[in-house]
Short mmCIF file of C-alpha atoms in Angstrom, two decimals:
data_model
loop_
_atom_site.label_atom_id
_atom_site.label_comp_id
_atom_site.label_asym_id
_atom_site.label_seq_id
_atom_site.Cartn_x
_atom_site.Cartn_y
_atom_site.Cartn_z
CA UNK A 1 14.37 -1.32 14.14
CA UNK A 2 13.66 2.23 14.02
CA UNK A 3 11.63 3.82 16.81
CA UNK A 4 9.22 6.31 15.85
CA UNK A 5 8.86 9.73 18.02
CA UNK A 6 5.87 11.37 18.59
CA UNK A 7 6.16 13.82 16.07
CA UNK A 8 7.42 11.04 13.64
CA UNK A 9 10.86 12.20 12.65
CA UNK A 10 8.76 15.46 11.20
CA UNK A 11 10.04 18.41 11.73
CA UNK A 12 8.61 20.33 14.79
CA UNK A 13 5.77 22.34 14.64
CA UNK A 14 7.04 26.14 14.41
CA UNK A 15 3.82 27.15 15.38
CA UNK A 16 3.55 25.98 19.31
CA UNK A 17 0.36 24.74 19.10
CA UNK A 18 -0.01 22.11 21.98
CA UNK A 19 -1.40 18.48 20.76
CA UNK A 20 -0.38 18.49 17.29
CA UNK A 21 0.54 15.27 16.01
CA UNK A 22 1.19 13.37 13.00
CA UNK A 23 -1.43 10.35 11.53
CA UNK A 24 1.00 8.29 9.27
CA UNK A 25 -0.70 6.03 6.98
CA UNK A 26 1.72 2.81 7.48
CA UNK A 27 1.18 -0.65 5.64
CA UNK A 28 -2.10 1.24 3.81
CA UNK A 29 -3.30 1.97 7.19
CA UNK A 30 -4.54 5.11 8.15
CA UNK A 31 -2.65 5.45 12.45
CA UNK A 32 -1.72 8.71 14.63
CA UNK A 33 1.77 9.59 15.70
CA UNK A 34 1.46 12.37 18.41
CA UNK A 35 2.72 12.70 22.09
CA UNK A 36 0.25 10.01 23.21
CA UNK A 37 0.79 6.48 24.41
CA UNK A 38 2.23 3.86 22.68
CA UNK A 39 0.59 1.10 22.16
CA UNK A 40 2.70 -1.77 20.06
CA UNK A 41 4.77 -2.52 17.46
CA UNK A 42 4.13 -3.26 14.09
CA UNK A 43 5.86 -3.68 10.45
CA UNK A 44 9.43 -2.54 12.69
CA UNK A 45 7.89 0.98 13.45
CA UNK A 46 6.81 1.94 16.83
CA UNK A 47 3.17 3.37 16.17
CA UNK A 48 2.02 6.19 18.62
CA UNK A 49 -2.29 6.40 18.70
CA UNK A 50 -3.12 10.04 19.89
CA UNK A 51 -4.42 9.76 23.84
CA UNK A 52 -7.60 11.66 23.38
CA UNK A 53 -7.49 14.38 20.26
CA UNK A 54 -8.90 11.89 17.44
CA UNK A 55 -9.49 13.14 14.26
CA UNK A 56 -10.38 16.57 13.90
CA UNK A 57 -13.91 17.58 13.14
CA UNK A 58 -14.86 19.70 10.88
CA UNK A 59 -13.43 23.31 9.52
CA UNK A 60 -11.59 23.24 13.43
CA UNK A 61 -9.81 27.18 14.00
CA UNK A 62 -6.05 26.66 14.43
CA UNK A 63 -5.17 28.53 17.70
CA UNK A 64 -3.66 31.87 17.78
CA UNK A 65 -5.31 32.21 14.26
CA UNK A 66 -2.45 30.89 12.26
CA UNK A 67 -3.01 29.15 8.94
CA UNK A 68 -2.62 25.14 9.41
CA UNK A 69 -0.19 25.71 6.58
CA UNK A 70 2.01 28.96 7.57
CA UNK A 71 5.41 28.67 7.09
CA UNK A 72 5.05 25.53 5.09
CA UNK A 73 6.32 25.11 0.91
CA UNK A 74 6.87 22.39 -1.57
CA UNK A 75 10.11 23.00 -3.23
CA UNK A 76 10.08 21.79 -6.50
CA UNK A 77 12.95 19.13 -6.07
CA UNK A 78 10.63 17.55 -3.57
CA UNK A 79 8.46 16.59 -6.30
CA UNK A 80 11.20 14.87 -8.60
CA UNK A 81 10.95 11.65 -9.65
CA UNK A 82 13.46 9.38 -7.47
CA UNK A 83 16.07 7.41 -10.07
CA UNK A 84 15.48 4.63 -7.50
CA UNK A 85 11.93 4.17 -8.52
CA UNK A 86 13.09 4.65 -11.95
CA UNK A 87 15.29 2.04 -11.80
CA UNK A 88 12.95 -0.62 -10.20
CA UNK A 89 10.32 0.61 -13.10
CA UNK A 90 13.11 0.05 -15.98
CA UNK A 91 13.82 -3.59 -14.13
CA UNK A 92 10.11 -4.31 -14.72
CA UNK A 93 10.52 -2.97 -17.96
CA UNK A 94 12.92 -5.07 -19.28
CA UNK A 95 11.77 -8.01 -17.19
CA UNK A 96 8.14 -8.31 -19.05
CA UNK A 97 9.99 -7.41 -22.69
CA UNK A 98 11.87 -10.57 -21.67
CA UNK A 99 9.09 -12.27 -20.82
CA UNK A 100 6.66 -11.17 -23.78
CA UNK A 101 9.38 -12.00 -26.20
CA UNK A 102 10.96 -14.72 -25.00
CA UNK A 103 14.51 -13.84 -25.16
CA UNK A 104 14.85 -15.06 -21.67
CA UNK A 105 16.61 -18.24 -21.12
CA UNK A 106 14.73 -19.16 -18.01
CA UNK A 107 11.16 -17.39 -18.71
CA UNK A 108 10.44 -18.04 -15.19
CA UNK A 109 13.06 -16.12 -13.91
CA UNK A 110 11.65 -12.62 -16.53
CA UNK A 111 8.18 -13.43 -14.52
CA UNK A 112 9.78 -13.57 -11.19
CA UNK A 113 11.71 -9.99 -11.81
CA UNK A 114 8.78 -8.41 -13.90
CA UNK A 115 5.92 -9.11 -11.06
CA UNK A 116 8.08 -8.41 -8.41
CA UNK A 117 9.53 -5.42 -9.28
CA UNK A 118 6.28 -4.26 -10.87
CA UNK A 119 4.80 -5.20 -7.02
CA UNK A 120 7.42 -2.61 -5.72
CA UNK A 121 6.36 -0.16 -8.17
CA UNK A 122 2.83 -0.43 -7.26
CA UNK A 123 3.67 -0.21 -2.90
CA UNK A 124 4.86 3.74 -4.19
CA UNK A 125 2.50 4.59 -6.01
CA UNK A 126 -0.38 3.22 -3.26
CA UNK A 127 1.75 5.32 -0.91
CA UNK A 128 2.05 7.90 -3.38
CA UNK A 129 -1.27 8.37 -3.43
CA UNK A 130 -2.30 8.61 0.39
CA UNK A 131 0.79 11.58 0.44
CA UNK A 132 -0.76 13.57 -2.54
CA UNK A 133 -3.96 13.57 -1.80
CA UNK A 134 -3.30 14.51 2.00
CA UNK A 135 -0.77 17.26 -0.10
CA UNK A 136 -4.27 18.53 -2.07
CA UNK A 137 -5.93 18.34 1.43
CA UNK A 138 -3.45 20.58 3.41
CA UNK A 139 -0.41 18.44 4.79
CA UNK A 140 2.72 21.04 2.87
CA UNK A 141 4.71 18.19 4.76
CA UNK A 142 5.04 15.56 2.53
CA UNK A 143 6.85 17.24 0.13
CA UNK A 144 9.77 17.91 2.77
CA UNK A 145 9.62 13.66 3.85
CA UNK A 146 10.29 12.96 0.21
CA UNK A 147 6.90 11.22 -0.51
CA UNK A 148 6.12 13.05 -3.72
CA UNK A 149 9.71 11.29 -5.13
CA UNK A 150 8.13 7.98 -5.49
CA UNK A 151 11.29 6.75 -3.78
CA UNK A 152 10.18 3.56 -1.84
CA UNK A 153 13.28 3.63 0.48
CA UNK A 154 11.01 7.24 1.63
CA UNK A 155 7.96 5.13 2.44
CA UNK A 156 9.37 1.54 3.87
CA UNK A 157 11.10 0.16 6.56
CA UNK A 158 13.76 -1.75 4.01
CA UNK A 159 13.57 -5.43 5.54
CA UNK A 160 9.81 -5.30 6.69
CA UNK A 161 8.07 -3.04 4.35
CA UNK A 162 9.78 -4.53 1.19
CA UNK A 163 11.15 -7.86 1.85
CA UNK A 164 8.39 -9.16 4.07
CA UNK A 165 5.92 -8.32 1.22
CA UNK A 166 7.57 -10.26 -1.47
CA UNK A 167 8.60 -13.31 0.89
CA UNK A 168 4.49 -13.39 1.28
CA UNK A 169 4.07 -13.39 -2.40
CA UNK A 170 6.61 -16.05 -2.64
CA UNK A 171 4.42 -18.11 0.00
CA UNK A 172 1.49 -17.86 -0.83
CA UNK A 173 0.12 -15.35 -3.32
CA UNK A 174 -1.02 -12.49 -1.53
CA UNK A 175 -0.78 -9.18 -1.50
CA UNK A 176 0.78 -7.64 1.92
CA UNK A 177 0.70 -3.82 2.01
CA UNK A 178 3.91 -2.35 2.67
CA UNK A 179 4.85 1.26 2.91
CA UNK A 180 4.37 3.71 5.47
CA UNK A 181 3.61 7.48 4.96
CA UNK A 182 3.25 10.21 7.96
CA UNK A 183 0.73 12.84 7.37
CA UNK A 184 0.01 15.62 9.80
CA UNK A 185 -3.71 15.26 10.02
CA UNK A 186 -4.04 18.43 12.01
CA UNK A 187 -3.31 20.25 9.05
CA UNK A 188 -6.20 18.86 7.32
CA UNK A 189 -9.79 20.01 7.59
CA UNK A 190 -13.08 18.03 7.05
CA UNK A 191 -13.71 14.74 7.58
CA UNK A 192 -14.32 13.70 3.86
CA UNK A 193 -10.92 14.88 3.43
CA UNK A 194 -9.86 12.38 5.95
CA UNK A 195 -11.54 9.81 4.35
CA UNK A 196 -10.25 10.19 1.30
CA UNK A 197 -6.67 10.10 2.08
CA UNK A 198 -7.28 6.82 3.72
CA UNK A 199 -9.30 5.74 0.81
CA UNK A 200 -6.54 6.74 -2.11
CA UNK A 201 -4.00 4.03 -1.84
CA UNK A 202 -6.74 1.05 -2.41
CA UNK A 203 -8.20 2.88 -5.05
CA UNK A 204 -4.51 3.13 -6.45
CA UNK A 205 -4.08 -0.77 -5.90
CA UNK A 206 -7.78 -1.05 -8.32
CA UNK A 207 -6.80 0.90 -10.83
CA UNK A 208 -3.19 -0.93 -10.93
CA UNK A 209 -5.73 -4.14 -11.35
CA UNK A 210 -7.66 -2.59 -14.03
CA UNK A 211 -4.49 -1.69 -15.99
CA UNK A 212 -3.24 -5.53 -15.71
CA UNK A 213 -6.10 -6.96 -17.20
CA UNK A 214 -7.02 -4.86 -19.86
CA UNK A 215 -6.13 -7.64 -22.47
CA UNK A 216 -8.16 -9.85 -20.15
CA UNK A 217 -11.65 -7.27 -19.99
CA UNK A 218 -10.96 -6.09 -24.07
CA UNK A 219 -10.96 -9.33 -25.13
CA UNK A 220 -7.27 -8.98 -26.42
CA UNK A 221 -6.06 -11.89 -24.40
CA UNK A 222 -5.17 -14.47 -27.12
CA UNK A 223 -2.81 -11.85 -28.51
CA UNK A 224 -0.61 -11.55 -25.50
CA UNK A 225 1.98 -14.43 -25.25
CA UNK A 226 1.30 -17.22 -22.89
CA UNK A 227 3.90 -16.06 -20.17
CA UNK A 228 3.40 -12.42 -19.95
CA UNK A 229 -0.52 -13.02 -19.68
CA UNK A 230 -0.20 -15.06 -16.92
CA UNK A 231 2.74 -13.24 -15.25
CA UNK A 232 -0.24 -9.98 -16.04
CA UNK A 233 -2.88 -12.35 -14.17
CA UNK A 234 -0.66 -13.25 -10.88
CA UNK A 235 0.02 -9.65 -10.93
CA UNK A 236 -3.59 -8.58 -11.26
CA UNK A 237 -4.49 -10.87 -7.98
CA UNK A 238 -1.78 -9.10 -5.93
CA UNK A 239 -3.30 -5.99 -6.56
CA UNK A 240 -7.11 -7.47 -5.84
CA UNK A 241 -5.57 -9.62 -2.54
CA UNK A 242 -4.00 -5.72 -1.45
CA UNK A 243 -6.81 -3.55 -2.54
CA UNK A 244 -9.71 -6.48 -1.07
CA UNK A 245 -7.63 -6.29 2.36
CA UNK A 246 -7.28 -2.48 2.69
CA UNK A 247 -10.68 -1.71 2.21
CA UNK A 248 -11.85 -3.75 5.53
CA UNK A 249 -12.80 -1.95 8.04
CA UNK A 250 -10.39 -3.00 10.57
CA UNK A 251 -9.02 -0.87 12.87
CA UNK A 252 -5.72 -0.16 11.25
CA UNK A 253 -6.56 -0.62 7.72
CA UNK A 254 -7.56 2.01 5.33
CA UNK A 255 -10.92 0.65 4.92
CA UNK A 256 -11.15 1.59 8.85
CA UNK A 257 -9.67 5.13 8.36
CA UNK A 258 -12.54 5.93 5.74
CA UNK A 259 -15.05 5.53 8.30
CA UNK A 260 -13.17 6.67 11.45
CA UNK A 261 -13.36 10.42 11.23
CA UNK A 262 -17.42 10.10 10.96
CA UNK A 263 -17.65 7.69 14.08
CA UNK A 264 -18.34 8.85 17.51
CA UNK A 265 -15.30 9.44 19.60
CA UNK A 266 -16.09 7.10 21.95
CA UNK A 267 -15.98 4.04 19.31
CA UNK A 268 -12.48 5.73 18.35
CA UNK A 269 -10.98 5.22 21.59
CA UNK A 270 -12.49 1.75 21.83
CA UNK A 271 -11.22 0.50 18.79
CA UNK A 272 -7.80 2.21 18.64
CA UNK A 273 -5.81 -0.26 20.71
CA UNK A 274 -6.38 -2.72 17.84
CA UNK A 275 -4.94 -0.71 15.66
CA UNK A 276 -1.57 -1.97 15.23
CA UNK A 277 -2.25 -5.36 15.28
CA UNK A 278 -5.22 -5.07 12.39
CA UNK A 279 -2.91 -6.51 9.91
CA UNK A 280 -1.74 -9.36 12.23
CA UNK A 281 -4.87 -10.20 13.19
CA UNK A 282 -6.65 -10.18 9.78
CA UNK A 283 -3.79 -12.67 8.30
CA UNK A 284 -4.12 -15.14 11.96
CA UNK A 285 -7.45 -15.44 10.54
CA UNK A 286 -6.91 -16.20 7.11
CA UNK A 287 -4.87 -19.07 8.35
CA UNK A 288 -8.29 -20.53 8.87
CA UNK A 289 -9.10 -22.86 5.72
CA UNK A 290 -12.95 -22.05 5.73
CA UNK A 291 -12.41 -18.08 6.27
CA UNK A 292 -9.26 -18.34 3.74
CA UNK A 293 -11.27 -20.24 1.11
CA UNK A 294 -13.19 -17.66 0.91
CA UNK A 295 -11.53 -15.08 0.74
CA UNK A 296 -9.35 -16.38 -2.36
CA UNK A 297 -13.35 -17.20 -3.59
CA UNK A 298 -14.25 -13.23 -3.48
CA UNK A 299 -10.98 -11.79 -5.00
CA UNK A 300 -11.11 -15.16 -7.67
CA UNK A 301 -14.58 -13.59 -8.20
CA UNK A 302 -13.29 -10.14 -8.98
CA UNK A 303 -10.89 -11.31 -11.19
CA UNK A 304 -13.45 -13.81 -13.26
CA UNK A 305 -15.57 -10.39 -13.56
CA UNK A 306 -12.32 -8.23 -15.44
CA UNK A 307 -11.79 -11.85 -17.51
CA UNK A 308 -9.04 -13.38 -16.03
CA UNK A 309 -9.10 -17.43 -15.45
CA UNK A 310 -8.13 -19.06 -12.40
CA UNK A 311 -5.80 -21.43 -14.86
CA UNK A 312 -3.90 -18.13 -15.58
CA UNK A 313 -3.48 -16.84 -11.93
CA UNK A 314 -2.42 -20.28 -10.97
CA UNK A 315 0.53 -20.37 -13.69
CA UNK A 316 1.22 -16.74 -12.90
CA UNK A 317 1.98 -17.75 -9.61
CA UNK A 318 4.30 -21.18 -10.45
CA UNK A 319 6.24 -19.33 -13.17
CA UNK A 320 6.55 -16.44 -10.52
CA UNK A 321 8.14 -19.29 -8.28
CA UNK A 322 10.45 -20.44 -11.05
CA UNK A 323 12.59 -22.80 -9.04
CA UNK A 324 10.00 -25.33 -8.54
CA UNK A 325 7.58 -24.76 -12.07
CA UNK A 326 4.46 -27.07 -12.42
CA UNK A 327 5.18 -28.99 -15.98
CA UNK A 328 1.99 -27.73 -16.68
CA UNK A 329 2.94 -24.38 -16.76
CA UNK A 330 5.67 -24.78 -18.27
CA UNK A 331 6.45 -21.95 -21.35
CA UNK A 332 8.55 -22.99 -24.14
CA UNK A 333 10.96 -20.40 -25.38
#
């Protein structure tokens, strides 16, 4: 377990401005890292809320004058594109080839490495997007913590923010955000900014949706071969079950950080202790069959409105487990 610091592992700030902190956006969710208290532990990082700054209000002077900025560049090798995401993008690659064509022995095993490695692909690019738009906002930063590489071993705790994830698909179909990202929020100004750095990875998870069932929506679906299309449907619910859960507005989800920065600080500093235990407490109560039920009925709903079957997300997700296939899914090579 790796124990977070309050300036987050960041570099310190050259300027000597007392109070500055980092927010870190971790699991999707929008949380402060700055010499405050700690207050629990979640996804194997320790998160620190700040005691008392909150989010900054609007066009706030930096002290002594000095740009939020100064001294801060993006180097251009800090925007390469990691071979390790590459890699884990070609593995999805050649996964759903195998599974469109058939030329996999075992097509369950092509869905199991195309959605899953596709599912990776998708936790950078959520992260991704909460580190570029807090890059377009202010935060130089990210560039230096390797965020703009897509590399997820930059954005994850290995065993908790990757694993953990797919063991959950593997259970039970849904979507856990993984991924953490660090941004220095004191560098950014305006609290629409703020909001929309919170509200990018989501948005990233519904347009990942929108790209999966574009067969389903253009009416293309008969043309796609039985096993891809439903390995494309499973996918398509991950992204709805992620994108459905990080727009709540929990404290500690990104749905919350859209609306912090334009609630009172008083309701900040009454609703930060939940913040690292959101997450947990959201899933506790989808262990509850009525609140579960319908939560599977609103994303199910989403995906009947882009054309996509409940008959295909349920085959999606038995290929997906290939070891233990429903006959009735079964694809013939």
């Amino acid at each position: 377990m790796r124990r977070d610091t309050g300036d987050t592992g960041a570099r310190p700030d050259a300027r000597g401005v007392p109070g500055t902190g980092a927010h870190g956006v971790l699991a999707g969710r929008v949380l402060t890292a700055s010499p405050g208290r700690m207050l629990g532990v979640d996804a194997g990082r320790m998160l620190a809320v700040d005691a008392g700054r909150g989010i900054p209000s609007d066009g706030p002077v930096p002290e002594h004058g000095r740009s939020p900025m100064a001294g801060v560049t993006v180097r251009p090798g800090e925007r390469r594109i990691s071979p390790v995401f590459l890699g884990i993008a070609a593995v999805s690659a050649a996964a759903g080839w195998a599974a469109w064509t058939g030329f996999a022995e075992r097509p369950g095993l092509a869905v199991f490495l195309f959605v899953t490695a596709a599912w990776v692909v998708s936790l950078c690019l959520h992260e991704y997007a909460h580190a570029r738009t807090a890059l377009h906002a202010g935060d130089l930063t990210v560039g230096a913590r390797g965020y703009l590489t897509l590399n997820p071993v930059k954005y994850t705790h290995a065993l908790l923010s990757v694993v953990l994830p797919v063991l959950f698909v593997v259970m039970g179909g849904i979507g856990l955000p993984g991924g953490a990202v660090y941004i220095e929020r004191s560098r950014i100004r305006g609290r629409l900014r703020h909001s929309l750095i919170s509200a990018a990875g989501p948005l990233t998870n519904v347009l990942f949706a929108l790209v999966c069932t574009a067969p389903f929506w253009l009416g293309a679906a008969d043309g796609v071969p039985r096993g891809f299309r439903q390995a494309l449907a499973f996918l398509a619910l991950l992204q709805v079950t992620a994108a459905i859960l990080n727009l709540l507005p929990v404290p500690g989800l990104d749905g919350y950080g859209v609306v912090e920065p334009w609630l009172s600080r008083a309701v900040r500093r009454q609703a930060e202790p939940l913040a690292p235990f959101g997450l947990l407490i959201v899933f506790a109560l989808l262990w509850l069959p009525s609140l579960n039920g319908a939560f599977f009925d609103a994303v199910h709903t989403v995906l009947r409105g882009l054309g996509v079957g409940e008959p295909d997300t349920y085959c999606g997700f038995e290929l997906y487990r290939f070891w233990q296939t429903d006959d009735l899914c079964a694809v013939s090579r």
